[in-house]
Coordinates of C-alpha atoms in Angstrom, one line a residue:
G1 CA 0.0 0.0 0.0
L2 CA 3.0 2.4 0.1
L3 CA 3.5 2.7 -3.6
D4 CA 2.9 0.5 -6.7
G5 CA 5.4 -2.4 -6.5
T6 CA 6.1 -1.7 -2.8
S7 CA 4.9 -3.8 0.1
L8 CA 5.8 -4.6 3.7
F9 CA 5.3 -7.6 6.0
A10 CA 6.6 -7.8 9.6
S11 CA 5.9 -10.1 12.5
L12 CA 7.4 -10.3 16.0
A13 CA 6.4 -12.7 18.7
L14 CA 7.6 -14.8 21.7
V15 CA 7.9 -18.2 20.1
P16 CA 7.3 -21.3 22.4
W17 CA 9.8 -24.1 22.2
S18 CA 10.4 -27.1 24.5
G19 CA 8.6 -25.6 27.4
R20 CA 10.5 -22.3 27.1
H21 CA 10.3 -19.4 24.6
F22 CA 12.5 -17.0 22.6
P23 CA 11.7 -13.8 20.8
G24 CA 11.7 -14.2 17.0
F25 CA 10.9 -11.9 14.1
M26 CA 10.8 -11.8 10.4
A27 CA 10.2 -9.0 8.0
G28 CA 10.2 -8.5 4.3
F29 CA 10.2 -5.1 2.4
L30 CA 9.7 -5.3 -1.4
N31 CA 10.6 -2.2 -3.4
N32 CA 11.5 -1.8 -7.1
G33 CA 11.7 -5.5 -7.5
T34 CA 14.2 -6.0 -4.6
L35 CA 13.2 -8.0 -1.5
H36 CA 15.0 -6.8 1.6
R37 CA 14.7 -9.7 4.1
F38 CA 15.2 -9.5 7.9
A39 CA 14.8 -12.5 10.3
T40 CA 16.0 -14.0 13.5
Y41 CA 17.5 -17.0 11.8
T42 CA 19.5 -14.8 9.3
L43 CA 21.1 -13.0 12.3
S44 CA 19.3 -9.7 11.6
E45 CA 19.5 -7.3 14.6
M46 CA 16.6 -5.6 16.3
R47 CA 18.0 -2.1 17.0
E48 CA 14.9 -0.4 18.4
L49 CA 11.4 -1.5 19.4
S50 CA 8.5 0.2 21.2
I51 CA 4.9 -1.0 21.3
T52 CA 1.8 0.6 22.8
A53 CA -1.6 -1.2 22.5
P54 CA -4.5 1.0 21.3
T55 CA -7.4 1.8 23.5
Q56 CA -10.5 4.0 23.4
E57 CA -8.4 6.7 25.1
Q58 CA -5.0 6.5 23.4
A59 CA -3.6 5.6 20.0
G60 CA -1.7 2.4 19.4
T61 CA 1.9 2.7 18.2
V62 CA 4.6 0.4 16.9
H63 CA 8.1 1.6 16.3
L64 CA 10.8 -0.8 15.1
A65 CA 14.3 -0.5 13.5
V66 CA 15.9 -3.7 12.3
S67 CA 19.1 -4.3 10.3
N68 CA 20.3 -7.2 8.2
G69 CA 23.8 -5.8 7.9
E70 CA 23.2 -4.2 4.5
V71 CA 20.2 -2.0 5.1
L72 CA 18.3 -0.6 8.1
L73 CA 14.5 -0.8 8.0
V74 CA 12.6 1.7 10.2
V75 CA 8.8 1.3 10.6
D76 CA 6.4 3.5 12.5
A77 CA 2.7 2.4 12.6
T78 CA -0.1 4.2 14.3
V79 CA -3.7 3.1 15.1
S80 CA -6.0 6.0 15.9
K81 CA -7.6 5.9 19.3
G82 CA -11.1 4.5 19.4
T83 CA -10.5 2.4 16.2
E84 CA -12.6 -0.7 16.5
P85 CA -10.7 -3.9 15.6
T86 CA -11.9 -6.8 13.5
L87 CA -12.0 -10.1 15.4
L88 CA -10.5 -13.1 13.7
Y89 CA -10.4 -16.8 14.7
G90 CA -7.2 -18.2 16.1
P91 CA -6.1 -21.4 18.0
R92 CA -6.4 -21.4 21.8
D93 CA -6.3 -24.4 24.0
G94 CA -7.0 -26.8 21.1
H95 CA -9.9 -24.8 19.7
M96 CA -10.5 -22.1 17.1
E97 CA -11.8 -19.0 19.0
L98 CA -12.7 -15.5 18.0
F99 CA -10.1 -13.4 19.8
V100 CA -7.5 -12.1 17.4
R101 CA -7.8 -8.3 17.2
E102 CA -6.8 -6.9 13.9
F103 CA -6.9 -3.2 12.9
L104 CA -7.5 -2.5 9.2
G105 CA -8.2 0.5 6.9
A106 CA -8.3 4.2 7.6
G107 CA -7.5 3.9 11.3
V108 CA -4.0 2.6 10.5
E109 CA -1.2 4.8 9.2
L110 CA 2.3 3.6 8.2
F111 CA 5.6 5.4 7.8
V112 CA 8.5 3.4 6.4
Q113 CA 12.1 4.3 5.8
L114 CA 15.0 2.2 4.3
R115 CA 18.6 3.3 4.7
D116 CA 21.9 1.9 3.5
E117 CA 23.9 0.7 6.5
H118 CA 27.3 1.5 5.0
T119 CA 26.7 5.0 3.6
G120 CA 23.6 6.2 5.5
E121 CA 21.9 7.0 2.2
S122 CA 18.1 7.0 2.2
L123 CA 16.9 4.3 -0.2
F124 CA 13.1 4.7 0.5
Q125 CA 10.7 6.8 2.4
G126 CA 6.9 6.6 2.2
R127 CA 3.6 6.7 4.0
A128 CA 0.5 4.5 3.6
K129 CA -3.0 4.0 5.0
V130 CA -3.7 0.7 3.3
A131 CA -2.4 -1.4 6.1
G132 CA -3.3 -4.0 8.8
L133 CA -1.9 -4.3 12.3
E134 CA -2.3 -6.8 15.1
I135 CA -1.1 -6.0 18.7
M136 CA -1.8 -8.7 21.2
G137 CA -0.7 -10.3 24.4
D138 CA 2.0 -9.0 26.9
V139 CA 3.6 -6.4 24.7
A140 CA 5.8 -5.1 27.5
R141 CA 7.4 -8.5 28.0
L142 CA 7.8 -8.9 24.2
Q143 CA 9.4 -5.5 23.8
H144 CA 11.8 -6.2 26.7
E145 CA 12.9 -9.7 25.7
A146 CA 13.2 -8.8 22.0
L147 CA 15.6 -5.9 22.7
A148 CA 17.5 -7.8 25.4
T149 CA 18.1 -10.8 23.1
H150 CA 18.8 -9.0 19.8
H151 CA 21.0 -6.4 21.4
D152 CA 23.8 -9.0 21.3
I153 CA 23.8 -11.6 18.6
Q154 CA 26.1 -13.8 20.6
S155 CA 23.7 -14.0 23.5
H156 CA 20.9 -14.8 21.0
L157 CA 22.9 -17.8 19.6
A158 CA 23.7 -18.8 23.2
S159 CA 19.9 -18.8 24.0
I160 CA 19.2 -21.1 21.0
A161 CA 22.0 -23.4 22.2
S162 CA 20.6 -23.4 25.7
L163 CA 17.1 -24.4 24.4
L164 CA 18.6 -27.3 22.4
L165 CA 20.7 -28.5 25.4
S166 CA 17.6 -28.3 27.6
A167 CA 15.8 -30.5 25.2
L168 CA 18.5 -33.1 25.6
K169 CA 17.7 -33.3 29.3
T170 CA 14.0 -33.9 28.7
N171 CA 12.2 -36.9 27.2
W172 CA 13.2 -35.9 23.6
H173 CA 15.4 -38.3 21.8
A174 CA 19.0 -37.2 21.2
A175 CA 18.6 -37.8 17.5
A176 CA 15.9 -35.2 17.3
C177 CA 18.3 -32.7 18.9
V178 CA 21.0 -33.5 16.4
V179 CA 18.5 -33.0 13.6
A180 CA 17.4 -29.7 15.2
L181 CA 21.1 -28.5 15.4
W182 CA 21.7 -29.5 11.8
V183 CA 18.5 -27.7 10.6
A184 CA 19.5 -24.6 12.7
W185 CA 22.9 -24.6 11.1
K186 CA 21.5 -24.9 7.6
M187 CA 19.1 -22.0 8.3
L188 CA 21.9 -19.8 9.7
K189 CA 24.2 -20.6 6.8
R190 CA 21.4 -19.5 4.4
G191 CA 21.5 -16.1 6.1
W192 CA 25.2 -15.9 5.4
D193 CA 25.4 -17.5 1.9
R194 CA 22.1 -16.6 0.2
S195 CA 20.8 -13.5 -1.4
Y196 CA 17.2 -12.5 -1.5
R197 CA 17.4 -9.7 -4.0
N198 CA 15.0 -10.7 -6.8
P199 CA 11.3 -11.3 -7.2
H200 CA 11.9 -15.1 -7.7
S201 CA 13.6 -15.5 -4.3
V202 CA 10.7 -17.4 -2.7
G203 CA 10.5 -20.0 -5.5
D204 CA 14.3 -20.3 -5.5
E205 CA 14.4 -20.9 -1.8
Y206 CA 11.7 -23.6 -1.9
D207 CA 13.5 -25.2 -4.9
Q208 CA 16.6 -25.6 -2.7
W209 CA 14.6 -26.9 0.3
T210 CA 12.9 -29.4 -2.0
A211 CA 16.2 -30.6 -3.5
E212 CA 17.7 -31.0 -0.1
G213 CA 14.7 -33.0 1.1
V214 CA 14.7 -31.3 4.5
L215 CA 11.0 -30.2 4.6
E216 CA 9.7 -33.5 3.2
L217 CA 11.8 -35.5 5.6
Q218 CA 10.8 -33.6 8.7
W219 CA 7.3 -32.4 7.8
G220 CA 6.0 -35.0 5.4
E221 CA 3.8 -34.1 2.5
H222 CA 2.0 -31.2 4.3
I223 CA 4.1 -28.1 4.6
H224 CA 2.0 -26.3 7.2
H225 CA 1.4 -26.4 10.9
G226 CA -0.7 -29.0 12.8
F227 CA -3.8 -29.1 15.0
Y228 CA -3.5 -30.3 18.6
P229 CA -6.9 -30.7 20.3
S230 CA -5.3 -31.2 23.7
G231 CA -3.1 -28.1 23.5
F232 CA 0.0 -30.2 24.0
Y233 CA 2.3 -31.0 21.1
M234 CA 5.4 -32.6 22.6
D235 CA 4.1 -36.1 22.5
A236 CA 1.8 -35.8 19.5
D237 CA 2.3 -37.2 16.0
F238 CA 3.5 -34.1 14.2
K239 CA 2.7 -35.3 10.7
A240 CA -0.8 -36.6 11.7
A241 CA -1.5 -33.3 13.3
K242 CA -1.1 -31.6 9.9
V243 CA -3.8 -33.8 8.5
R244 CA -6.0 -33.0 11.5
L245 CA -5.6 -29.3 10.8
I246 CA -6.9 -29.8 7.2
E247 CA -9.9 -31.7 8.6
E248 CA -10.5 -29.2 11.3
M249 CA -10.5 -26.3 8.9
V250 CA -12.8 -28.1 6.5
R251 CA -15.2 -28.8 9.4
W252 CA -15.0 -25.2 10.7
S253 CA -15.6 -23.8 7.3
G254 CA -18.8 -25.9 6.8
V255 CA -17.7 -27.1 3.3
R256 CA -19.6 -30.3 2.4
G257 CA -17.7 -31.5 -0.6
I258 CA -19.2 -32.5 -3.9
D259 CA -22.7 -32.8 -2.3
G260 CA -22.4 -29.1 -1.3
G261 CA -21.4 -28.1 -4.8
V262 CA -17.6 -28.2 -4.4
R263 CA -16.3 -29.8 -7.6
R264 CA -13.3 -27.7 -8.4
V265 CA -10.8 -26.6 -5.8
L266 CA -7.8 -24.2 -6.0
D267 CA -5.0 -24.9 -3.6
V268 CA -2.9 -21.7 -3.4
G269 CA 0.6 -22.3 -2.1
C270 CA 0.3 -26.1 -2.5
G271 CA 3.9 -27.1 -1.7
I272 CA 4.4 -30.7 -2.8
G273 CA 0.7 -31.2 -3.0
G274 CA -0.2 -32.9 0.3
S275 CA -3.3 -30.8 0.9
S276 CA -4.3 -31.0 -2.8
R277 CA -4.4 -34.8 -2.7
H278 CA -6.1 -34.9 0.7
L279 CA -8.8 -32.5 -0.4
A280 CA -9.4 -34.5 -3.6
L281 CA -10.0 -37.6 -1.5
S282 CA -11.9 -36.1 1.5
L283 CA -14.1 -33.7 -0.5
G284 CA -14.6 -36.0 -3.5
A285 CA -13.7 -33.0 -5.7
Q286 CA -13.5 -33.7 -9.4
Q287 CA -10.5 -31.5 -9.8
V288 CA -8.0 -29.9 -7.5
V289 CA -5.5 -27.5 -9.0
G290 CA -2.5 -26.5 -6.8
V291 CA -0.2 -23.6 -7.5
T292 CA 3.3 -22.9 -6.2
L293 CA 6.2 -20.6 -7.1
S294 CA 8.6 -23.5 -7.0
Q295 CA 9.5 -25.5 -10.0
A296 CA 11.0 -28.2 -7.8
Q297 CA 7.9 -28.4 -5.6
A298 CA 5.6 -28.7 -8.6
A299 CA 7.8 -31.6 -10.0
R300 CA 7.8 -33.4 -6.7
A301 CA 4.1 -32.9 -6.2
R302 CA 3.4 -34.5 -9.6
E303 CA 5.6 -37.5 -8.6
L304 CA 3.6 -38.0 -5.4
T305 CA 0.3 -37.5 -7.1
R306 CA 1.1 -40.2 -9.7
A307 CA 2.2 -42.5 -7.0
A308 CA -1.2 -42.0 -5.3
G309 CA -3.0 -42.7 -8.5
L310 CA -4.7 -39.2 -8.5
E311 CA -3.1 -37.6 -11.6
D312 CA -6.6 -37.5 -13.3
R313 CA -8.0 -35.3 -10.4
V314 CA -5.0 -33.4 -9.0
E315 CA -3.0 -31.0 -11.1
T316 CA 0.0 -28.9 -9.9
R317 CA 1.1 -25.7 -11.7
V318 CA 3.9 -23.1 -11.2
A319 CA 2.1 -19.8 -10.8
D320 CA 2.1 -16.6 -8.8
A321 CA -0.8 -16.2 -6.3
L322 CA -0.9 -12.5 -7.1
A323 CA -1.3 -13.1 -10.9
L324 CA -3.3 -16.4 -11.2
P325 CA -3.9 -17.7 -14.7
F326 CA -7.6 -18.5 -14.1
E327 CA -10.8 -16.7 -15.0
D328 CA -13.1 -15.5 -12.3
G329 CA -15.5 -18.1 -11.0
S330 CA -13.3 -21.0 -12.1
F331 CA -13.4 -22.7 -8.7
D332 CA -15.9 -23.5 -6.1
L333 CA -13.4 -23.4 -3.2
V334 CA -10.1 -21.7 -2.6
W335 CA -7.7 -23.3 -0.1
A336 CA -4.7 -21.3 1.0

């Protein structure tokens, strides 16, 4: 919403892991065809952070400054006082509940700056009111821990190591910890070795993940999170929980399959086609078309679809979700 061809996404949260937590963030700023990427696992540094939740009496504000070593991104967001939030469903204690407060539209104003870390040159500066903002939970604790952790990269790496070592002392298998260490190293190495400077970076990244086989090995055919009715995930079957999430979302949406008029389904961001194949079987859909930005994911999806004997009902294409090659009204259900 800043300018044509310019967009911003940013997320910061306390991430639970092995009975503890750590502050994690990711942000992406796209401008003139260049994607500037900032994330905990690429060793980006949170320089400044302040958060004030909006109320009827005061405006809500978020100020953050984060550096990836090459550029500094500064974001100031304001929610006008008295702005009513939209309530969204989110998972809580194993159930989907209406409690996520999101602020959209004219009540949200955004000011974004991008500067070269080496020269101090201003690369971008702009305002927008086409924005969405969520502020939830204990923001004071989030602000304190995010700054305390990211002030020193070495202490951040030490906290990750501490979490992994603590897992060794619990009922987790040592092999799982070794895998976690290896995956963590691969992710950190990506931050040092890989560039995210072109519009195809997402597809290129998933091409590499697919070639390495890491996601499929650890996550199975479904590259999304799981549903845990009990609220506990440590002893649950991770891959089975992913299937349960699909089933829960279908149940929650009220979709009734082919009897309810669902014959053609579009799966946006289909990965290697796990959800596409499951929806074809569970809904009885005549055709499910999955789209992904990754050539490698599409090729692997077709292999798995042929192995499942579903090639006459499930198709996988390489396509951009923001420029889909379909006419309006081509599908009865969109899954994303």
